[in-house]
Coordinates of C-alpha atoms in Angstrom, one line a residue:
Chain J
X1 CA 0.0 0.0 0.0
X2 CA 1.6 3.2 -1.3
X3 CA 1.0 6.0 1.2
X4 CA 1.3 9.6 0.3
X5 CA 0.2 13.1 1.8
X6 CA -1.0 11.9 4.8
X7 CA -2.7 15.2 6.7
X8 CA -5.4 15.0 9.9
X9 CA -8.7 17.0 9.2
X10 CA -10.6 18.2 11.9
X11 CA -13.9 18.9 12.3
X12 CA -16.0 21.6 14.1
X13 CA -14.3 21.5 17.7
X14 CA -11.3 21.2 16.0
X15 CA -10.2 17.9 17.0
X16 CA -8.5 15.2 14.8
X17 CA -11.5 13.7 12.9
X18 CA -9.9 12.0 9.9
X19 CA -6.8 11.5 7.7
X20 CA -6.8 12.6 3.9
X21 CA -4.5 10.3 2.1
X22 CA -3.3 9.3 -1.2
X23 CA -3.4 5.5 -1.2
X24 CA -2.2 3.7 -4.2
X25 CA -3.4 7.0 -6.1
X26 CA -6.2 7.8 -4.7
X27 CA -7.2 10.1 -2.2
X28 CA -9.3 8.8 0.7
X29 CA -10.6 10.4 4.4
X30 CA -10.0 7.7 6.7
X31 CA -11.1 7.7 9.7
X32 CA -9.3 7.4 13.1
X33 CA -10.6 3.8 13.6
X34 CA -8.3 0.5 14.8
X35 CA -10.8 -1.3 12.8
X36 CA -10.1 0.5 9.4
X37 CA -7.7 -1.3 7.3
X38 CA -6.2 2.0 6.1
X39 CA -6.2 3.3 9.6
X40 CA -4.0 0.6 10.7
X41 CA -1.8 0.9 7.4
X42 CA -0.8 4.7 8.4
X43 CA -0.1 3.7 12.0
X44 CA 2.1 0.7 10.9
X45 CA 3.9 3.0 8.3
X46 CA 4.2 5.7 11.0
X47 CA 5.8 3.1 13.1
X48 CA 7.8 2.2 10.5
X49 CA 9.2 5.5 9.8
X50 CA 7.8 5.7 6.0
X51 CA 5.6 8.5 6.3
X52 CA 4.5 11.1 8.4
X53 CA 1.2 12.6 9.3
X54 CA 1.0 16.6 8.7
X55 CA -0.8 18.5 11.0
X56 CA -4.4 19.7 9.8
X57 CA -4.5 23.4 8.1
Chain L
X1 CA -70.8 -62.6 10.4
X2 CA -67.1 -62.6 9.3
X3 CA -65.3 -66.0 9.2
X4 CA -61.8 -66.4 9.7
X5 CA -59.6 -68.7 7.9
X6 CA -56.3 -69.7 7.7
X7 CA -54.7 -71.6 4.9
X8 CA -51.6 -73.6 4.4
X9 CA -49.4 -73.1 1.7
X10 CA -50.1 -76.2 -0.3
X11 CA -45.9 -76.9 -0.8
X12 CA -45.2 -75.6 2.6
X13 CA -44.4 -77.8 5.1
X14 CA -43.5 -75.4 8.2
X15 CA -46.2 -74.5 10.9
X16 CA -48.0 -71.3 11.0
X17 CA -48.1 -70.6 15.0
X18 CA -50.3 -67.3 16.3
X19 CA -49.5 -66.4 20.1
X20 CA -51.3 -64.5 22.4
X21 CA -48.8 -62.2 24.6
X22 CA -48.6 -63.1 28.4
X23 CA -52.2 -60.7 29.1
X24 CA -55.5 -61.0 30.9
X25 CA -56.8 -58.1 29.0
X26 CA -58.6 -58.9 26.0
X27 CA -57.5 -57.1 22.6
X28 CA -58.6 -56.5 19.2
X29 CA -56.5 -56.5 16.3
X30 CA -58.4 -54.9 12.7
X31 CA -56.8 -56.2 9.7
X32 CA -56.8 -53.8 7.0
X33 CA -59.7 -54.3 4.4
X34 CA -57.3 -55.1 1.5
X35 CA -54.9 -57.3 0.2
X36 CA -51.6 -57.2 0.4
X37 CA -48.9 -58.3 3.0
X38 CA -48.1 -56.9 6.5
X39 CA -44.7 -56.3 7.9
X40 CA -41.9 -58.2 7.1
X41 CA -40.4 -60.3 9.8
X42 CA -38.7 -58.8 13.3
X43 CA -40.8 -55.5 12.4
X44 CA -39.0 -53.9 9.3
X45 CA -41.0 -51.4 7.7
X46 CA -39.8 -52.7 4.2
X47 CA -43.5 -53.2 3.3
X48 CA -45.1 -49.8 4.5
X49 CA -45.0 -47.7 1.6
X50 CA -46.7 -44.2 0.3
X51 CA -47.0 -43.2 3.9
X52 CA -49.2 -39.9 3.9
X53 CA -46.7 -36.7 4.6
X54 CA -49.4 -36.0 6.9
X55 CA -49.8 -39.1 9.0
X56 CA -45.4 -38.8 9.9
X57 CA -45.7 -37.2 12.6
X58 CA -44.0 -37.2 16.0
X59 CA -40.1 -36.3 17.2
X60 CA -37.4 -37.3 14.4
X61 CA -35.2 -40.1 16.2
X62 CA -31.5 -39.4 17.2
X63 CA -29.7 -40.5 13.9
X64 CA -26.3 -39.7 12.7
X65 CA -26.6 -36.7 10.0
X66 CA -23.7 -38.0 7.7
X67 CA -26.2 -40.4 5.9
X68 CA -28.9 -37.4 5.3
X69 CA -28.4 -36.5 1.8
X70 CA -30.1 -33.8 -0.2
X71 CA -30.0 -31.5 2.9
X72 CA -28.1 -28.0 1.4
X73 CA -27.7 -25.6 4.9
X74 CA -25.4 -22.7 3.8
X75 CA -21.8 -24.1 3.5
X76 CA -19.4 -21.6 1.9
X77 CA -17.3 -19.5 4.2
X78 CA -15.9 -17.8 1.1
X79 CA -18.3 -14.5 -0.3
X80 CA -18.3 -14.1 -3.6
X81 CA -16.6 -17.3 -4.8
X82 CA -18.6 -17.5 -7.7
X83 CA -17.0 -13.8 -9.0
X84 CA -20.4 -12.5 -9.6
X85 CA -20.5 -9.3 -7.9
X86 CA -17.8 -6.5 -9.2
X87 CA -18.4 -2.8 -8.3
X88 CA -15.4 -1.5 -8.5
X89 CA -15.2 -2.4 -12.2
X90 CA -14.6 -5.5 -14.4
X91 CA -10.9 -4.9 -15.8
X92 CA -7.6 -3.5 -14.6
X93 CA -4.7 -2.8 -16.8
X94 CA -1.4 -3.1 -15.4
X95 CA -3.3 -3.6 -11.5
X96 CA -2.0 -2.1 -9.0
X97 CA -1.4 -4.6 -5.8
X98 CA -4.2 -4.3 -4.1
X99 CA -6.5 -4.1 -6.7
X100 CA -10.1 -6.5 -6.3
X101 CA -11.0 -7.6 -9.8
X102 CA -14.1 -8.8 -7.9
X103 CA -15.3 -7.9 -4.4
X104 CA -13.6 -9.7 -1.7
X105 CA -10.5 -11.2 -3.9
X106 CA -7.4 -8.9 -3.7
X107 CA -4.5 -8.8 -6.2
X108 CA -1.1 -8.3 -4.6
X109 CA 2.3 -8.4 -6.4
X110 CA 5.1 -6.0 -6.3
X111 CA 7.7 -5.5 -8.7
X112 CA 7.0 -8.6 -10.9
X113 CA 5.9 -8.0 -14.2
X114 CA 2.8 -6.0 -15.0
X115 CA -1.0 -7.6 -15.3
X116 CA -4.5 -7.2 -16.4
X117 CA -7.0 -8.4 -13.9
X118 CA -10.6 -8.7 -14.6
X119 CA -13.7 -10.4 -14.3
X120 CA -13.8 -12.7 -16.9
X121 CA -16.9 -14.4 -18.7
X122 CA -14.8 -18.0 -19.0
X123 CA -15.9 -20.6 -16.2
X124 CA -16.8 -24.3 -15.9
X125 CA -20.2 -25.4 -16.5
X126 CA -22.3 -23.7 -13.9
X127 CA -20.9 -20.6 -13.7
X128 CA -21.1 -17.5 -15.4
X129 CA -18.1 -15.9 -14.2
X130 CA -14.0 -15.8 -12.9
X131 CA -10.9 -13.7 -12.2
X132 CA -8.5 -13.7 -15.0
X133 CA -4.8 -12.8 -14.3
X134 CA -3.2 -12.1 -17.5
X135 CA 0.5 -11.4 -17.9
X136 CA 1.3 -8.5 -20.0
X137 CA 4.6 -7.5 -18.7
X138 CA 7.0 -10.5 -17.9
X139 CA 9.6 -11.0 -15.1
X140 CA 11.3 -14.3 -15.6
X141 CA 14.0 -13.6 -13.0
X142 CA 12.1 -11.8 -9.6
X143 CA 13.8 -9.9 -7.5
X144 CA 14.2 -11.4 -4.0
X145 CA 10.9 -10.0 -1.9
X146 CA 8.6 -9.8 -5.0
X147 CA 5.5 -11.8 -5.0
X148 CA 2.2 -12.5 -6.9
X149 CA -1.1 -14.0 -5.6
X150 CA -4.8 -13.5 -5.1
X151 CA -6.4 -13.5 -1.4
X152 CA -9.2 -13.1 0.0
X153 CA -10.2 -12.3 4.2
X154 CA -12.6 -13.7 6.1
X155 CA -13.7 -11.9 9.5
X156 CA -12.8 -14.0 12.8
X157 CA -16.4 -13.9 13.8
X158 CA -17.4 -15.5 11.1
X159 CA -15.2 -18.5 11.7
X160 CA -16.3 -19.9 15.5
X161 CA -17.1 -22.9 14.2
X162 CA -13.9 -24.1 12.8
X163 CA -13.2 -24.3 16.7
X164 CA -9.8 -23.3 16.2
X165 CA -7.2 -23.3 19.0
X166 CA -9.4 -25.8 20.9
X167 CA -9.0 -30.2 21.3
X168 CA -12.1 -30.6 19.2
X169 CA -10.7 -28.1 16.0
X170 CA -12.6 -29.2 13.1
X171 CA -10.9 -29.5 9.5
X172 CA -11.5 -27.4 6.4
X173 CA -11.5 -28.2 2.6
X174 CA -10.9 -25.8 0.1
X175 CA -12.3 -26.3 -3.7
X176 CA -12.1 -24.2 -6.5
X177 CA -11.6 -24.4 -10.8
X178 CA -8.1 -23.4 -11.9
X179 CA -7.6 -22.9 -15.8
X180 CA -3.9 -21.6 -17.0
X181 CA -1.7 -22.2 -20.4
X182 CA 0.4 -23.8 -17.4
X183 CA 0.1 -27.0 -15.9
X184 CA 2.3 -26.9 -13.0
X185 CA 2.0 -26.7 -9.1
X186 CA 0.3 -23.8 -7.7
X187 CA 0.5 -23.2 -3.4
X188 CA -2.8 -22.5 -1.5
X189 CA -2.4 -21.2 2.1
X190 CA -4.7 -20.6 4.6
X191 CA -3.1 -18.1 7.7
X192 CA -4.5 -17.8 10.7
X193 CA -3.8 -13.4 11.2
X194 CA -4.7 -13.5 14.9
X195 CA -2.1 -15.9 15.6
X196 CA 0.5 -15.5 12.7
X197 CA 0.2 -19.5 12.0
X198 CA -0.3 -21.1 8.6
X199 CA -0.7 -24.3 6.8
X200 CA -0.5 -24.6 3.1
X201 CA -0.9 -27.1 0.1
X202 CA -0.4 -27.6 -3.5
X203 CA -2.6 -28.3 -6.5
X204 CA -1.5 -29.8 -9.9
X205 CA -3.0 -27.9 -12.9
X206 CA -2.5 -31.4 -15.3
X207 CA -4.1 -29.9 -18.4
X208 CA -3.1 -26.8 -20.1
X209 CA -6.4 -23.9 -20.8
X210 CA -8.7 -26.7 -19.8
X211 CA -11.2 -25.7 -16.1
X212 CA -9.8 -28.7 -13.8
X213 CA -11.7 -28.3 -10.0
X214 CA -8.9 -29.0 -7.3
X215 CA -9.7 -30.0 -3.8
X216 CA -7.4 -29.3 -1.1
X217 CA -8.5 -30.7 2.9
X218 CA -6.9 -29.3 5.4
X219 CA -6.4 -30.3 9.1
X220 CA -7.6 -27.9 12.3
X221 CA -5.7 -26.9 14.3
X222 CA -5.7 -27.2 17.9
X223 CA -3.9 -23.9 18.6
X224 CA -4.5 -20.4 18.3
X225 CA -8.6 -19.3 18.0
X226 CA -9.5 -16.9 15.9
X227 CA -10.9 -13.7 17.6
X228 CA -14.6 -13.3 17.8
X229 CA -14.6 -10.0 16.4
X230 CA -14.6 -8.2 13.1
X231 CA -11.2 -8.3 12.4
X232 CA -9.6 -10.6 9.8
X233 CA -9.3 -13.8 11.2
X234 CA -8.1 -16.0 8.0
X235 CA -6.9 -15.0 4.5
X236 CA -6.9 -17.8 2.0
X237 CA -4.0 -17.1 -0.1
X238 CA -3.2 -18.4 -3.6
X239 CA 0.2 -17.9 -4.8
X240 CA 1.5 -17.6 -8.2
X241 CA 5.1 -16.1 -8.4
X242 CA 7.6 -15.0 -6.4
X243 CA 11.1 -14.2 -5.5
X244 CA 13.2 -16.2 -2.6
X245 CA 12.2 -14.5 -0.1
X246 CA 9.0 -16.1 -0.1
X247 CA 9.8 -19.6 -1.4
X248 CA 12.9 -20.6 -0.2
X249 CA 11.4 -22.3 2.8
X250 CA 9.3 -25.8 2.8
X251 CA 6.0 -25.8 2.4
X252 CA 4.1 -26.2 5.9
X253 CA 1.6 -29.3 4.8
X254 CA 1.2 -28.8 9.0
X255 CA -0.3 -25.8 11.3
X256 CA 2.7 -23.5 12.4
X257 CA 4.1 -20.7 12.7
X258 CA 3.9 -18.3 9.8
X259 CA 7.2 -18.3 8.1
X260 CA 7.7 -15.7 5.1
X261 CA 9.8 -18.2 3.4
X262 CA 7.4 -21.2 3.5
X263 CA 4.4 -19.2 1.6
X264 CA 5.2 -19.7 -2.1
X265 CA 7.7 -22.7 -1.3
X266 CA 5.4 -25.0 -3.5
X267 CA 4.6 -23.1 -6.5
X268 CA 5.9 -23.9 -9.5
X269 CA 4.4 -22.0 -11.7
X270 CA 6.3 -19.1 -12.2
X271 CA 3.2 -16.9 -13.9
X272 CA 5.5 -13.9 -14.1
X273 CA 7.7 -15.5 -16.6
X274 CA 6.2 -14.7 -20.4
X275 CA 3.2 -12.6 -21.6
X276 CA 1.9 -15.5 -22.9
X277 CA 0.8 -16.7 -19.2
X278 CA -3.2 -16.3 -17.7
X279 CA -4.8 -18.3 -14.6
X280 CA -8.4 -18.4 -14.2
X281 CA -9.4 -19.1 -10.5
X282 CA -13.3 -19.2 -9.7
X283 CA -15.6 -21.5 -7.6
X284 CA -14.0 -21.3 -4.5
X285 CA -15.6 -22.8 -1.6
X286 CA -14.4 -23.5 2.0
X287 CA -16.3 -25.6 4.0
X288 CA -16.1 -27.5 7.4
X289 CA -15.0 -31.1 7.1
X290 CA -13.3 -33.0 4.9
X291 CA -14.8 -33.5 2.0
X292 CA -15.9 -30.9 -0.7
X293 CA -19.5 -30.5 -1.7
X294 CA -21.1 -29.2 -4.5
X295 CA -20.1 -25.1 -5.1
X296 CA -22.7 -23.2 -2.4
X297 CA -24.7 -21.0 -5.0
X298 CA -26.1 -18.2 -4.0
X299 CA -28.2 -15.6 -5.8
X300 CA -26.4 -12.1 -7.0
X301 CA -28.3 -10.2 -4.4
X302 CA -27.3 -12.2 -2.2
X303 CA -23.5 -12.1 -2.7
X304 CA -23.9 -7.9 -3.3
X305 CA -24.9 -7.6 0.2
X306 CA -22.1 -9.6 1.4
X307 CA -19.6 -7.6 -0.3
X308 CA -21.6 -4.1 0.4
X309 CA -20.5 -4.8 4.3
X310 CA -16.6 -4.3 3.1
X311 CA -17.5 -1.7 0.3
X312 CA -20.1 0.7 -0.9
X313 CA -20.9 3.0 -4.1
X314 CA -23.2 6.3 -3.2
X315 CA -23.5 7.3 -6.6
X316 CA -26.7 10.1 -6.4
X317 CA -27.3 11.9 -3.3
X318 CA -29.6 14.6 -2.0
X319 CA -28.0 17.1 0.3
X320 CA -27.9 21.2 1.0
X321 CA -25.6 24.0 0.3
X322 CA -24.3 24.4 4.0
X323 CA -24.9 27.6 6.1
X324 CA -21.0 28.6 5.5
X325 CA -21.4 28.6 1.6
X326 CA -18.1 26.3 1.5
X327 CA -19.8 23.0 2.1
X328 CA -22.3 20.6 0.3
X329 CA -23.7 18.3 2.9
X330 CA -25.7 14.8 2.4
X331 CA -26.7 12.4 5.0
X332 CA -25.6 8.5 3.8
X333 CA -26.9 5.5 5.0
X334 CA -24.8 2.3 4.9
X335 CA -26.9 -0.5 3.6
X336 CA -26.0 -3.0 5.3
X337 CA -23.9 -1.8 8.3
X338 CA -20.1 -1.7 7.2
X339 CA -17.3 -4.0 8.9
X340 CA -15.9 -1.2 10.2
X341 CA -16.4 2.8 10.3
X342 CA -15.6 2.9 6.3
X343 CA -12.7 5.0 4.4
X344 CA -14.5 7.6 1.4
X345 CA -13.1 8.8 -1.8
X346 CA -14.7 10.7 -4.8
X347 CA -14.0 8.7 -7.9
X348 CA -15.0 10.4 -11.2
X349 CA -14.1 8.9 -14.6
X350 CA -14.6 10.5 -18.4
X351 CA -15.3 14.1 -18.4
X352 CA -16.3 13.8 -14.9
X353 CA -12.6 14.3 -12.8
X354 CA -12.4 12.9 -8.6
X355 CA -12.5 17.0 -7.8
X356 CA -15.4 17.6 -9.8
X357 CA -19.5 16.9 -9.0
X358 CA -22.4 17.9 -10.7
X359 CA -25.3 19.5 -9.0
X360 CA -28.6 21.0 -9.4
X361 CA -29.9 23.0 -7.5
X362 CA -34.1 23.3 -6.2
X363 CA -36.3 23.4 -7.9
X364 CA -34.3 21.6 -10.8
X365 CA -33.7 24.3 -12.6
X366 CA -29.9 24.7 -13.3
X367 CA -26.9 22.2 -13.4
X368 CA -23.7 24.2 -11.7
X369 CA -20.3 22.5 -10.8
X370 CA -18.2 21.9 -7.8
X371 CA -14.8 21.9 -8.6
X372 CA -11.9 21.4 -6.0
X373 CA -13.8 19.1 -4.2
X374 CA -12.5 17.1 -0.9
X375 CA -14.4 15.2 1.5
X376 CA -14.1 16.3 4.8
X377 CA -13.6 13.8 7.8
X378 CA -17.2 14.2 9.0
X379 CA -19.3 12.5 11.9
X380 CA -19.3 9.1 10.4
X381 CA -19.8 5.3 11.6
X382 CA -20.1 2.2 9.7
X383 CA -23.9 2.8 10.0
X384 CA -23.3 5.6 7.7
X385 CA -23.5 9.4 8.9
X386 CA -23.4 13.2 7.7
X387 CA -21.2 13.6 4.9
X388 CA -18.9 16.8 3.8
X389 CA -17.6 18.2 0.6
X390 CA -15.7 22.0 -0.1
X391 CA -15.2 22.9 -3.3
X392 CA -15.7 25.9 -5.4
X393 CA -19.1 25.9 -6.5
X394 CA -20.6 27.8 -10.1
X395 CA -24.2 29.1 -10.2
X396 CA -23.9 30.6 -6.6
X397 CA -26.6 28.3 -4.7
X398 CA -27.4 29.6 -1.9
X399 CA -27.2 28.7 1.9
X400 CA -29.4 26.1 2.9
X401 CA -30.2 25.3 -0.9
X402 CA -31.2 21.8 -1.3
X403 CA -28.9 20.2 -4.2
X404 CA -29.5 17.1 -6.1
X405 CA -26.1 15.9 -6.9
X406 CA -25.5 13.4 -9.9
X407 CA -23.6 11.8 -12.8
X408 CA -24.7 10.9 -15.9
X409 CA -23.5 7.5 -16.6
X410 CA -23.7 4.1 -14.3
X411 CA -20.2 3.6 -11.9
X412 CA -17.7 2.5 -14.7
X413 CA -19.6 4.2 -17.4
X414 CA -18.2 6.5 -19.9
X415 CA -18.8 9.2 -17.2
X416 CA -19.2 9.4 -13.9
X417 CA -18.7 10.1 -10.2
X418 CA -19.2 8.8 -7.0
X419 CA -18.3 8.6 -3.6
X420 CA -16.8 4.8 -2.9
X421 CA -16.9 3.6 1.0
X422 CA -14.3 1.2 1.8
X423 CA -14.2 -1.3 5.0
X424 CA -12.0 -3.9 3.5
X425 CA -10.0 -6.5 6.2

């Protein structure tokens, strides 16, 4: 799974809602659920050290 | 009055000998008024015959279901094994790994040649449909950690009854129809993901493009059980290609731990290695026990709302022109109830781009664009929930504006958009 542009959005309260993402060339809001396969992708690759997670605008 | 009269046989020599039981009570028996004979000796019921449905009646008696025949529960752990259901399109040129030619079956290579996957309209008798791996790009020497093969998940709550991880764990056969220009060895693993254990076997494809069904048993195992929950539990994996680094092991014929170099140690296949290579999988079942039954059929309706609880298309969608004139806004309802809460993406083919959705605008009057669009991480569940898109919208509609927003053509049509919903394992 190729992982690019990974930023949080947040939503009204301004609290981490989601991720954007560009997985394998598309770009998906993923949200901050264990249970989400892309979810758990991220965290492994964060883990890992491929890719970071920008800050929401 | 009635007379009764017993006859002898006139060339049999034995005595006919009628006993009264050990009674005081008197009792009647009625013979039936026809002819015919009664029940055969020591009380087999080899004579009774076109019994009235209606006069069975009473409690069925305790008898061992392996010699019931004819009885078809539902037996396929496997959705979609008959590769009928396809949303996310029918053909992939050069697929990337992770690419599901049909719902539920995921291609995965890396760095080994290049492939179209599809749904293809070759199958055996009895089916209409099957995943076709085609070899357009060939890699006869793979690097090290490449690989190629086609998996599919199955959620651990779905799998209690395999008893896995206990004394009593139950075996599992695996059948599906293989067609290839190759006839060669080709490895089939199943891997436990909550324990990191695997067992694996091999299947002989003996006769080049000709459907062969292959049947592969495989024993339980007494350790490790699969989580009751909705995470995956067990990926059946069929392997095609790969470097060393996934076949210079043994292949584990017994339960163990998952070893990276025991997955493709079987395969001989080698489907990476000229443009002139296919393999058609389709039919797969998994089923308790140890011996394969016929292929599970179920209808297309049934299959789609198997697959819609791992991934969803929302193609039309009635929503409103938010309040801060950035946002359109649509309530989605997830029919059924995803796996998990699901991952959303705007897809747009043809004239119709990912970042640009068509809407119109009450009372129908004039189509406008959104351009720029993104989804926003809204309030969202796998029931479904409120749903978010900015973009810079033509026409100025107005706050609180109810929009209709469309496309024009069918998912994978010449044009169109949507939003896709993805829960995958």
């Amino acid at each position: 799974m190729v992982i690019t542009n990974a930023k949080y959005h947040t939503n009204a309260l301004s609290e981490n809602a989601g991720i954007e993402a560009t997985i394998d060339g598309k770009v998906w809001v993923i949200p901050l659920d264990l249970g989400n396969a892309h979810y758990a992708e991220i965290l492994k690759q964060v883990d890992e050290g491929t890719i970071t997670i920008a800050e929401a605008d | 009055m009635a007379k009764v009269k017993i006859q002898g046989h006139a060339s049999g020599t034995g005595i006919l000998t009628v006993t009264a039981p050990d009674t005081d009570v008197n009792r009647t028996i009625t013979l039936p008024d026809a002819t015919g004979t009664l029940l055969n000796s020591d009380g087999s019921a080899a004579s009774l015959t076109a019994i009235p449905a209606a006069n069975i009646t009473g409690t069925l008696p305790a008898i061992d279901g392996s010699s019931l025949t004819g009885i078809a529960g539902r037996r396929n752990i496997i959705i979609n094994g008959a590769m009928k259901v396809a949303q996310r399109g029918t053909s992939f040129a050069a697929a990337a790994t992770g690419t599901f030619p049909v719902d539920r079956f995921k291609f995965n290579h890396s760095s080994i040649g290049a492939y179209t996957v599809s749904q293809d309209s070759s199958a055996p008798d009895g089916f209409a449909n099957s995943i076709k791996i085609d070899c357009t790009t060939a890699d006869a020497s793979p690097g090290a950690a490449d690989h190629l093969y086609l998996a599919t998940t199955i959620e651990g709550q779905d799998l209690q009854h395999l008893k896995k991880g206990t004394a009593s764990a139950e075996s599992v056969t695996l059948s599906f129809w293989v067609k290839s220009n190759k006839t060669a060895n080709g490895q089939v693993n199943l891997r436990d993901m909550d324990n990191t254990r695997i067992i694996a076997n091999t299947y002989t494809i003996s006769s080049a493009d000709t459907w062969e069904q292959k049947t592969i048993t495989f024993a339980g195992d007494t350790t490790g059980a699969f989580g009751d929950d909705n995470g995956v539990g067990l990926n059946v994996d069929f392997w095609f290609d790969s470097g060393s680094n996934f076949s210079s092991g043994a292949m584990p014929t017994s339960w163990e731990a998952t070893a990276t170099a025991d997955q493709n140690a079987g395969t001989t296949l080698a489907l990476a290695d000229s443009t002139s290579n296919y393999i058609n999988i389709t039919g797969v079942q998994l089923e308790l026990g140890t011996a394969a039954t016929d292929f599970d059929h179920r209808s297309y309706g049934e299959e789609l709302m198997e697959c819609m609880r791992y991934y969803q298309i929302c193609q039309y969608r009635i929503g409103t022109h938010s309040t801060n004139g950035t946002d359109l806004v649509w309530n989605y309802t997830c029919v059924p109830p995803m796996r998990a809460t699901p991952s959303r993406a705007i897809v747009g083919g043809g004239s119709y781009s990912s970042t640009t959705v068509y809407y119109e605008t009450s009372p129908w009057a004039s189509v406008g664009t959104a351009t720029s669009c993104a989804l926003r991480a809204s309030n969202f569940t796998h029931y479904g929930g409120a749903t978010a898109m900015t973009g810079t919208f033509s026409g100025s509609p107005s706050a609180g504006d109810v929009i209709s927003i469309f496309a024009s053509g069918a998912p994978q049509a010449a044009n169109y958009s949507y939003m896709e919903l993805e829960a995958e394992l």
